[in-house]
Short mmCIF file of C-alpha atoms and ligand atoms in Angstrom, two decimals:
data_model
loop_
_atom_site.label_atom_id
_atom_site.label_comp_id
_atom_site.label_asym_id
_atom_site.label_seq_id
_atom_site.Cartn_x
_atom_site.Cartn_y
_atom_site.Cartn_z
CA MET A 1 69.94 28.15 -81.03
CA GLN A 2 69.08 25.71 -83.51
CA GLY A 3 70.88 23.31 -81.14
CA LEU A 4 69.02 24.45 -78.49
CA GLN A 5 65.81 23.79 -80.09
CA ARG A 6 66.50 20.32 -80.97
CA ALA A 7 67.43 19.93 -77.46
CA GLN A 8 64.50 21.34 -76.34
CA LEU A 9 62.34 19.42 -78.74
CA SER A 10 64.43 15.69 -78.05
CA LEU A 11 63.85 16.69 -74.16
CA GLN A 12 60.14 17.44 -74.30
CA TRP A 13 59.28 14.61 -76.46
CA ARG A 14 61.35 11.79 -73.94
CA VAL A 15 59.00 13.56 -71.47
CA MET A 16 55.53 13.25 -72.60
CA ALA A 17 56.44 10.11 -73.97
CA GLU A 18 57.10 9.16 -70.52
CA ASP A 19 53.87 10.93 -69.17
CA GLU A 20 54.38 10.55 -65.70
CA ILE A 21 54.31 13.18 -63.43
CA ILE A 22 57.23 14.25 -61.02
CA TYR A 23 56.06 15.70 -57.92
CA LEU A 24 58.47 17.57 -56.36
CA ASP A 25 55.82 19.94 -54.34
CA ASN A 26 55.67 17.24 -51.06
CA ASN A 27 55.35 20.91 -48.52
CA ALA A 28 52.39 22.03 -50.22
CA THR A 29 50.76 18.37 -49.86
CA THR A 30 51.77 14.48 -50.25
CA GLN A 31 50.81 11.44 -52.11
CA LEU A 32 48.52 9.08 -49.43
CA ASP A 33 50.55 6.25 -48.94
CA PRO A 34 48.54 2.97 -50.40
CA ALA A 35 48.92 1.58 -47.26
CA VAL A 36 47.50 4.80 -45.27
CA LEU A 37 44.75 4.17 -47.24
CA GLU A 38 44.14 0.49 -46.83
CA GLU A 39 44.35 0.88 -42.95
CA MET A 40 41.38 3.59 -43.51
CA LEU A 41 39.15 1.75 -45.86
CA PRO A 42 37.25 -0.62 -43.31
CA PHE A 43 36.11 2.46 -41.65
CA LEU A 44 34.44 4.47 -44.31
CA THR A 45 32.60 1.13 -45.33
CA THR A 46 32.37 -1.83 -42.55
CA TYR A 47 32.91 -0.29 -39.48
CA TYR A 48 30.67 2.75 -39.65
CA GLY A 49 29.57 2.68 -36.45
CA ASN A 50 29.89 6.11 -33.82
CA PRO A 51 32.80 6.06 -31.48
CA SER A 52 30.70 7.78 -29.39
CA SER A 53 28.22 4.72 -28.92
CA GLY A 54 27.65 2.29 -26.38
CA TYR A 55 27.27 -1.17 -28.06
CA GLY A 56 30.30 -3.09 -29.00
CA PHE A 57 29.78 -2.57 -32.65
CA ALA A 58 31.00 1.26 -32.32
CA ALA A 59 33.66 -0.17 -29.67
CA LYS A 60 35.65 -1.18 -33.02
CA ALA A 61 35.80 2.84 -34.77
CA ARG A 62 36.65 3.50 -30.93
CA LYS A 63 39.61 1.47 -30.55
CA ALA A 64 40.75 2.56 -33.87
CA VAL A 65 40.76 5.88 -32.64
CA ASP A 66 42.48 4.84 -29.59
CA LEU A 67 45.09 3.08 -31.56
CA ALA A 68 45.91 6.25 -33.69
CA ARG A 69 46.17 8.44 -30.80
CA GLU A 70 48.90 6.28 -29.34
CA ARG A 71 51.03 5.94 -32.74
CA LEU A 72 50.99 9.48 -32.84
CA ALA A 73 51.62 10.09 -29.23
CA ALA A 74 54.85 7.48 -30.64
CA LEU A 75 55.81 9.91 -33.09
CA LEU A 76 55.86 13.00 -30.82
CA GLY A 77 57.44 11.06 -27.89
CA CYS A 78 54.24 12.42 -25.56
CA GLU A 79 50.97 10.65 -24.11
CA PRO A 80 47.93 9.74 -26.29
CA ALA A 81 45.98 11.68 -23.94
CA GLU A 82 48.07 15.15 -24.81
CA ILE A 83 46.82 14.22 -28.00
CA VAL A 84 43.32 16.28 -29.55
CA PHE A 85 42.22 15.22 -33.14
CA THR A 86 41.18 18.27 -35.36
CA SER A 87 40.42 19.05 -39.55
CA GLY A 88 44.27 19.46 -39.92
CA GLY A 89 46.97 22.09 -39.30
CA THR A 90 44.91 25.60 -39.73
CA GLU A 91 42.51 24.17 -36.97
CA SER A 92 44.92 23.45 -34.72
CA ASN A 93 46.96 26.68 -34.99
CA ASN A 94 43.31 28.68 -34.34
CA ALA A 95 42.73 26.62 -31.58
CA VAL A 96 45.43 27.18 -29.44
CA ILE A 97 45.82 31.29 -30.37
CA ASN A 98 42.04 31.21 -29.49
CA SER A 99 42.73 29.22 -26.12
CA ALA A 100 45.92 31.01 -24.98
CA LEU A 101 43.92 34.49 -25.18
CA GLN A 102 40.40 33.01 -23.53
CA PHE A 103 42.90 31.96 -20.55
CA GLU A 104 45.45 34.99 -20.19
CA PRO A 105 42.78 37.83 -18.74
CA ARG A 106 45.76 40.10 -18.69
CA GLY A 107 46.95 39.08 -22.15
CA LYS A 108 46.91 41.44 -24.99
CA HIS A 109 49.71 40.87 -26.52
CA VAL A 110 51.23 37.73 -28.90
CA VAL A 111 55.14 36.99 -30.19
CA THR A 112 55.03 35.41 -33.28
CA SER A 113 57.68 35.53 -36.38
CA ALA A 114 57.32 37.26 -39.80
CA VAL A 115 57.75 33.80 -41.91
CA GLU A 116 55.10 31.61 -40.23
CA HIS A 117 52.41 29.98 -42.64
CA SER A 118 49.07 31.89 -43.15
CA ALA A 119 47.38 29.40 -40.96
CA VAL A 120 49.95 31.56 -38.15
CA LEU A 121 49.46 35.18 -39.52
CA GLY A 122 46.20 34.90 -40.28
CA PRO A 123 44.72 34.16 -36.86
CA CYS A 124 47.51 36.86 -35.59
CA GLN A 125 46.20 39.90 -37.83
CA ASP A 126 42.39 39.00 -37.00
CA LEU A 127 44.41 39.37 -33.17
CA ALA A 128 45.49 42.59 -34.05
CA LYS A 129 42.49 44.30 -35.96
CA ARG A 130 40.81 43.18 -32.46
CA GLY A 131 43.27 45.43 -30.78
CA CYS A 132 45.47 42.74 -29.29
CA ASP A 133 49.11 43.46 -29.71
CA VAL A 134 51.26 41.15 -32.11
CA THR A 135 54.93 41.27 -32.22
CA PHE A 136 56.05 39.82 -35.79
CA LEU A 137 59.33 38.97 -35.13
CA GLY A 138 62.16 39.54 -38.22
CA VAL A 139 64.41 37.03 -39.09
CA ASP A 140 68.21 37.26 -40.74
CA GLN A 141 69.31 36.41 -44.24
CA HIS A 142 69.00 32.80 -43.44
CA GLY A 143 65.91 33.27 -42.26
CA ASN A 144 67.11 32.51 -38.36
CA LEU A 145 65.69 33.93 -35.22
CA ASP A 146 67.67 36.51 -33.01
CA LEU A 147 66.84 34.55 -29.55
CA GLY A 148 67.77 37.95 -27.75
CA GLU A 149 65.33 39.97 -29.61
CA LEU A 150 62.54 36.94 -28.98
CA GLU A 151 63.01 37.08 -25.09
CA ALA A 152 63.30 40.72 -24.90
CA ALA A 153 60.13 41.10 -27.26
CA ILE A 154 58.09 38.58 -24.17
CA ARG A 155 56.36 41.25 -21.94
CA PRO A 156 54.05 40.95 -18.63
CA ASP A 157 51.10 40.98 -20.58
CA THR A 158 52.24 38.12 -23.27
CA ALA A 159 49.57 35.12 -23.73
CA LEU A 160 51.71 33.21 -25.92
CA VAL A 161 54.70 33.22 -28.33
CA SER A 162 53.97 30.97 -31.80
CA ILE A 163 57.28 30.14 -33.56
CA MET A 164 57.17 27.85 -36.35
CA TRP A 165 59.28 24.31 -35.95
CA ALA A 166 60.31 24.26 -39.74
CA ASN A 167 59.84 26.87 -42.26
CA ASN A 168 57.41 25.47 -45.69
CA GLU A 169 58.95 27.63 -47.79
CA THR A 170 63.06 27.58 -46.87
CA GLY A 171 62.88 24.48 -44.63
CA VAL A 172 64.69 26.12 -42.02
CA LEU A 173 64.46 24.92 -39.04
CA LEU A 174 63.87 27.34 -35.86
CA PRO A 175 65.48 26.56 -32.71
CA VAL A 176 62.01 26.23 -30.94
CA GLU A 177 63.36 23.87 -28.16
CA LYS A 178 65.54 26.97 -27.03
CA ILE A 179 62.53 29.21 -27.39
CA ALA A 180 60.59 26.76 -25.28
CA GLU A 181 62.88 26.94 -22.50
CA ILE A 182 62.88 30.88 -22.75
CA CYS A 183 59.63 30.78 -22.71
CA ARG A 184 59.05 28.06 -19.78
CA GLN A 185 61.63 30.42 -17.69
CA LYS A 186 59.42 33.84 -18.42
CA GLY A 187 56.47 31.46 -17.59
CA VAL A 188 54.95 32.49 -21.15
CA LEU A 189 52.65 29.88 -23.15
CA PHE A 190 54.46 28.28 -26.11
CA HIS A 191 53.41 27.11 -29.34
CA THR A 192 54.42 25.51 -32.64
CA ASP A 193 53.22 25.13 -35.66
CA ALA A 194 55.03 22.03 -36.40
CA VAL A 195 52.81 20.64 -39.25
CA GLN A 196 56.76 20.94 -41.76
CA ALA A 197 58.65 19.22 -39.13
CA THR A 198 56.63 16.24 -38.40
CA GLY A 199 57.69 12.62 -39.45
CA LYS A 200 60.82 14.50 -40.75
CA ILE A 201 63.13 15.63 -37.77
CA PRO A 202 62.79 13.16 -34.47
CA MET A 203 60.83 14.47 -31.11
CA ARG A 204 60.58 14.06 -27.91
CA LEU A 205 57.95 16.29 -26.22
CA ARG A 206 58.40 14.55 -23.23
CA ASP A 207 61.64 16.60 -22.41
CA THR A 208 60.72 19.60 -24.06
CA PRO A 209 58.41 22.41 -22.25
CA ILE A 210 56.37 23.07 -25.47
CA ASN A 211 52.61 23.83 -24.19
CA PHE A 212 51.02 22.99 -28.01
CA LEU A 213 52.20 21.44 -30.89
CA SER A 214 50.15 21.63 -34.31
CA LEU A 215 50.70 18.45 -37.30
CA SER A 216 48.65 18.14 -40.26
CA ALA A 217 48.23 14.31 -41.54
CA HIS A 218 48.23 15.54 -45.47
CA LYS A 219 51.94 16.46 -44.99
CA PHE A 220 53.28 12.88 -44.37
CA HIS A 221 51.55 10.70 -46.88
CA GLY A 222 48.71 10.63 -44.64
CA PRO A 223 44.60 11.80 -45.84
CA LYS A 224 44.18 15.75 -46.00
CA GLY A 225 41.31 17.42 -43.58
CA VAL A 226 42.58 15.34 -40.50
CA GLY A 227 45.08 16.65 -38.10
CA ALA A 228 46.23 16.89 -34.27
CA LEU A 229 46.71 19.83 -31.89
CA TYR A 230 49.15 18.51 -28.84
CA VAL A 231 48.08 19.92 -25.53
CA ASN A 232 50.49 19.42 -22.67
CA ARG A 233 49.06 17.15 -19.98
CA ARG A 234 49.37 20.49 -17.35
CA THR A 235 48.23 23.03 -20.41
CA ARG A 236 45.14 24.43 -19.94
CA PHE A 237 43.43 24.34 -22.47
CA SER A 238 40.27 26.27 -23.82
CA PRO A 239 38.33 24.58 -26.83
CA LEU A 240 37.71 26.23 -30.19
CA ILE A 241 34.62 24.13 -31.31
CA ALA A 242 32.36 23.37 -28.30
CA GLY A 243 29.53 20.43 -28.44
CA GLY A 244 29.64 17.02 -27.64
CA GLY A 245 32.30 15.59 -24.99
CA GLN A 246 34.33 14.34 -27.44
CA GLU A 247 38.04 14.48 -27.54
CA ASN A 248 37.63 14.46 -23.80
CA GLY A 249 36.01 18.18 -23.83
CA ARG A 250 38.65 19.63 -26.40
CA ARG A 251 37.07 19.76 -29.72
CA GLY A 252 33.42 19.05 -30.11
CA GLY A 253 32.39 16.93 -33.37
CA THR A 254 31.80 13.61 -34.05
CA GLU A 255 35.48 12.12 -34.85
CA ASN A 256 35.92 11.57 -38.64
CA VAL A 257 37.54 8.50 -37.85
CA ALA A 258 38.68 6.85 -41.34
CA SER A 259 41.09 9.99 -41.55
CA ILE A 260 41.95 9.37 -38.03
CA VAL A 261 42.92 6.13 -38.32
CA GLY A 262 45.08 7.10 -41.63
CA LEU A 263 46.71 9.64 -39.67
CA GLY A 264 47.29 7.01 -36.96
CA LYS A 265 49.29 5.01 -39.82
CA ALA A 266 51.17 7.65 -41.35
CA ALA A 267 52.41 8.39 -38.18
CA GLU A 268 53.59 4.90 -37.86
CA PHE A 269 55.63 5.08 -40.84
CA ALA A 270 57.00 7.89 -40.15
CA ALA A 271 58.25 6.96 -36.70
CA LYS A 272 59.34 4.03 -38.43
CA TYR A 273 61.42 5.95 -41.38
CA LEU A 274 63.17 7.79 -38.94
CA ALA A 275 64.08 5.24 -36.45
CA GLU A 276 65.67 3.73 -39.69
CA GLY A 277 66.92 6.52 -40.88
CA LYS A 278 67.20 5.32 -44.29
CA CYS A 279 64.17 6.25 -46.76
CA GLY A 280 66.38 8.35 -48.88
CA ILE A 281 64.96 11.96 -48.63
CA ARG A 282 67.82 13.70 -47.59
CA SER A 283 70.63 11.98 -49.93
CA ILE A 284 67.84 12.90 -52.83
CA ARG A 285 67.21 16.16 -52.11
CA ASP A 286 71.06 16.91 -51.65
CA ARG A 287 71.73 15.11 -55.08
CA PHE A 288 69.48 17.61 -56.70
CA GLU A 289 70.32 20.61 -54.75
CA LYS A 290 74.09 19.96 -55.33
CA SER A 291 73.47 19.11 -59.32
CA VAL A 292 71.41 22.42 -59.60
CA LEU A 293 73.79 24.58 -57.57
CA GLU A 294 76.78 23.66 -59.67
CA THR A 295 75.09 23.43 -63.38
CA VAL A 296 73.07 26.44 -63.07
CA SER A 297 74.99 29.95 -62.90
CA GLY A 298 72.99 32.58 -60.54
CA ALA A 299 71.85 29.91 -58.72
CA SER A 300 71.91 30.31 -54.63
CA LEU A 301 70.11 28.56 -52.26
CA ASN A 302 67.65 30.21 -49.28
CA GLY A 303 68.52 29.30 -45.85
CA ALA A 304 71.80 28.17 -46.98
CA GLY A 305 73.52 29.37 -43.49
CA ALA A 306 70.70 27.87 -41.56
CA PRO A 307 70.02 23.89 -40.38
CA ARG A 308 66.78 22.53 -42.17
CA ILE A 309 64.41 19.94 -43.05
CA PRO A 310 65.85 17.11 -44.73
CA ASN A 311 63.57 17.61 -47.97
CA THR A 312 63.67 20.60 -48.83
CA SER A 313 65.22 23.15 -51.34
CA SER A 314 64.35 27.29 -51.95
CA VAL A 315 66.20 27.93 -55.03
CA SER A 316 67.09 30.85 -56.44
CA PHE A 317 67.90 31.86 -60.02
CA GLU A 318 69.31 35.26 -61.04
CA GLY A 319 67.47 36.77 -64.48
CA ILE A 320 64.20 34.06 -64.07
CA GLU A 321 60.66 35.29 -62.62
CA SER A 322 58.99 32.17 -60.90
CA PRO A 323 55.58 32.41 -62.33
CA ALA A 324 57.47 31.76 -66.11
CA ALA A 325 59.71 29.06 -64.48
CA LEU A 326 56.37 27.32 -62.99
CA LEU A 327 55.18 27.90 -66.43
CA LEU A 328 57.56 26.00 -67.98
CA LEU A 329 58.08 23.06 -65.71
CA ASP A 330 54.70 22.28 -65.68
CA ARG A 331 54.96 21.59 -69.89
CA HIS A 332 57.61 19.17 -68.38
CA ARG A 333 55.64 17.78 -65.77
CA ILE A 334 57.58 18.65 -63.12
CA CYS A 335 54.99 19.93 -59.86
CA CYS A 336 57.07 22.43 -57.87
CA SER A 337 56.17 25.99 -56.49
CA ALA A 338 57.25 29.74 -55.43
CA GLY A 339 56.60 30.01 -52.30
CA SER A 340 53.87 28.46 -50.86
CA ALA A 341 50.69 26.34 -52.36
CA CYS A 342 48.39 29.03 -50.74
CA ARG A 343 50.04 32.11 -53.04
CA THR A 344 49.58 30.12 -55.98
CA GLY A 345 47.55 32.42 -58.26
CA SER A 346 48.27 35.52 -56.62
CA GLN A 347 51.18 37.51 -57.94
CA GLU A 348 52.46 38.60 -54.65
CA ALA A 349 56.27 37.76 -53.65
CA SER A 350 56.79 35.26 -50.78
CA HIS A 351 56.49 37.17 -47.28
CA VAL A 352 59.13 34.77 -46.15
CA LEU A 353 61.95 35.13 -49.01
CA ARG A 354 60.80 39.27 -48.68
CA ALA A 355 61.59 38.65 -44.82
CA MET A 356 65.09 37.02 -45.33
CA ASN A 357 66.43 39.49 -47.62
CA PRO A 358 63.88 42.72 -47.80
CA SER A 359 66.16 44.87 -50.24
CA GLY A 360 66.78 41.97 -53.17
CA ASP A 361 64.33 40.56 -55.33
CA GLY A 362 65.33 36.84 -54.67
CA ALA A 363 61.35 36.37 -53.55
CA ARG A 364 60.35 36.44 -57.50
CA ARG A 365 62.92 34.21 -58.38
CA SER A 366 63.22 31.31 -56.28
CA LEU A 367 61.65 28.23 -56.40
CA ARG A 368 60.81 25.46 -54.15
CA PHE A 369 61.51 21.81 -54.63
CA SER A 370 60.30 19.88 -51.93
CA PHE A 371 61.03 15.92 -51.91
CA GLY A 372 59.05 12.67 -50.53
CA ARG A 373 59.48 9.29 -50.08
CA PHE A 374 57.69 8.40 -53.45
CA ASN A 375 60.49 10.21 -55.31
CA THR A 376 62.55 7.84 -57.63
CA GLU A 377 66.01 8.41 -58.21
CA ALA A 378 64.85 8.36 -61.74
CA GLN A 379 62.85 11.42 -61.16
CA ILE A 380 65.47 13.20 -59.56
CA ASP A 381 67.72 12.43 -62.70
CA ARG A 382 65.17 13.81 -65.15
CA ALA A 383 64.48 17.04 -63.12
CA ILE A 384 68.49 17.35 -62.46
CA GLU A 385 68.33 17.48 -66.43
CA VAL A 386 64.86 19.79 -66.87
CA VAL A 387 65.37 22.25 -64.55
CA PRO A 388 69.12 23.68 -65.57
CA ARG A 389 67.32 23.78 -69.45
CA VAL A 390 64.79 25.41 -68.34
CA ILE A 391 66.17 27.98 -66.45
CA GLU A 392 68.31 28.90 -69.49
CA LYS A 393 65.71 28.86 -71.60
CA LEU A 394 63.53 31.42 -69.34
CA ARG A 395 67.12 33.77 -69.32
CA GLN A 396 67.48 33.52 -73.28
CA ILE A 397 63.88 34.69 -73.96
CA ALA A 398 63.66 37.37 -71.07
CA ALA A 399 66.92 38.55 -72.36
CA PRO A 400 66.10 40.62 -75.18
CA VAL A 401 62.45 41.75 -74.03
CA GLY A 402 64.26 42.55 -70.69
CA GLY A 403 61.85 41.33 -67.84
CA ASN A 404 58.61 39.90 -68.56
CA ALA A 405 58.96 36.84 -69.53
CA ILE A 406 55.21 35.35 -69.41
CA SER A 407 53.80 35.55 -72.98
CA PRO A 408 57.05 34.59 -74.53
CA VAL A 409 57.08 31.77 -72.84
CA ALA A 410 53.95 30.42 -73.41
CA THR A 411 54.12 31.46 -77.04
CA ALA A 412 57.16 29.53 -77.63
CA LEU A 413 55.66 26.31 -76.69
C1 PLP B 1 49.89 23.25 -44.78
C2 PLP B 1 50.72 23.94 -43.86
C3 PLP B 1 49.63 24.41 -42.48
C4 PLP B 1 48.07 23.92 -42.97
O1 PLP B 1 48.02 23.05 -42.66
P1 PLP B 1 46.65 22.30 -43.21
O2 PLP B 1 46.08 20.82 -42.79
O3 PLP B 1 46.42 22.43 -44.56
O4 PLP B 1 45.24 23.05 -42.50
C5 PLP B 1 50.00 25.13 -41.48
N1 PLP B 1 51.59 25.06 -41.57
C6 PLP B 1 52.11 25.43 -42.02
C7 PLP B 1 54.08 25.31 -41.91
C8 PLP B 1 51.95 24.18 -43.53
O5 PLP B 1 53.25 23.70 -43.93
#
């Protein structure tokens, strides 16, 4: 115990002295790329014209919005005209669900999954309260959907199928290309919440029968409060926000020019890194994951049996409670999360991990580490050193008192 305490102390001293945050929560949000900020600034200062105004000064802003649309279309493999800028992923999801039900007078049914982000689950639960039938498809222990079950869930009165591309908590990739094809054959609209997939995997919407796709800039090093909705050019769409004719009549309100410019620049970078395939996130993630799984006994990977995006590790640790782990990791300046950021502060365990293993307690024992291109190898070295010690410390504290580890941890430090 003495040795361990000494190790704890020296470890703490070193971490504190370096005074650097190790940000491993890139699925909650990402650092704004400095080059993105630079591209945005003139549109917060010099070029403040309204893109809808007719004079030359405003054309500067309008052209910048057009360029952002082209850059994003290049990342998605679609036409610029198929992009509607919004205030973010949440608005895009709400807009799709709203539109699909507007246009399908017979539509009284929506199919989605039990592991969606709250930005899909929330509006779907609202629909259910208003008398719409909603099917929440379950997943297996790896976080995968059963495509046969999905197909069987589609009814003649189904207005929309909405399935996320990549899960924000586990990084599990769902087979949206196959789901899109099933929906096309059944003549049902298909939406995917691609907030976590955008910029992390290649996309060619031109070749995929997806009707709607949601994305958000702050999940790929762009600014917060701006996102987009892809609406396939042959798909009818009814705006959620009525107003001026902005965004080709699909989203009212003066364009958030600087943020849209930032989204465009972030999309350009994402496309560049994807094409080069060498920004190193996967190797950083894999090195961290391999090391933690090898050094910590009773650690297991959530979603291990499924394809995953290259930046996420969701790990379940026997004998810990995730809130206590987060507290200790925070003392070591490591930012990560239990489940999704939206759940922080509430004691409710992750609905995603519960859906994957309803009888287990993995949801209360899991930590999500999500990496980004600004993470350095040195940060990963330190995380690889700190995480196993934190888990060991928690187990030592928890063992004698049997379970509630939160207060002993708080007093131990
Ligand atoms: C972050 C996130 C959202 C919400 O996007 P905002 O732009 O923050 O509204 C929606 N879906 C998923 C999967 C997310 O990770």
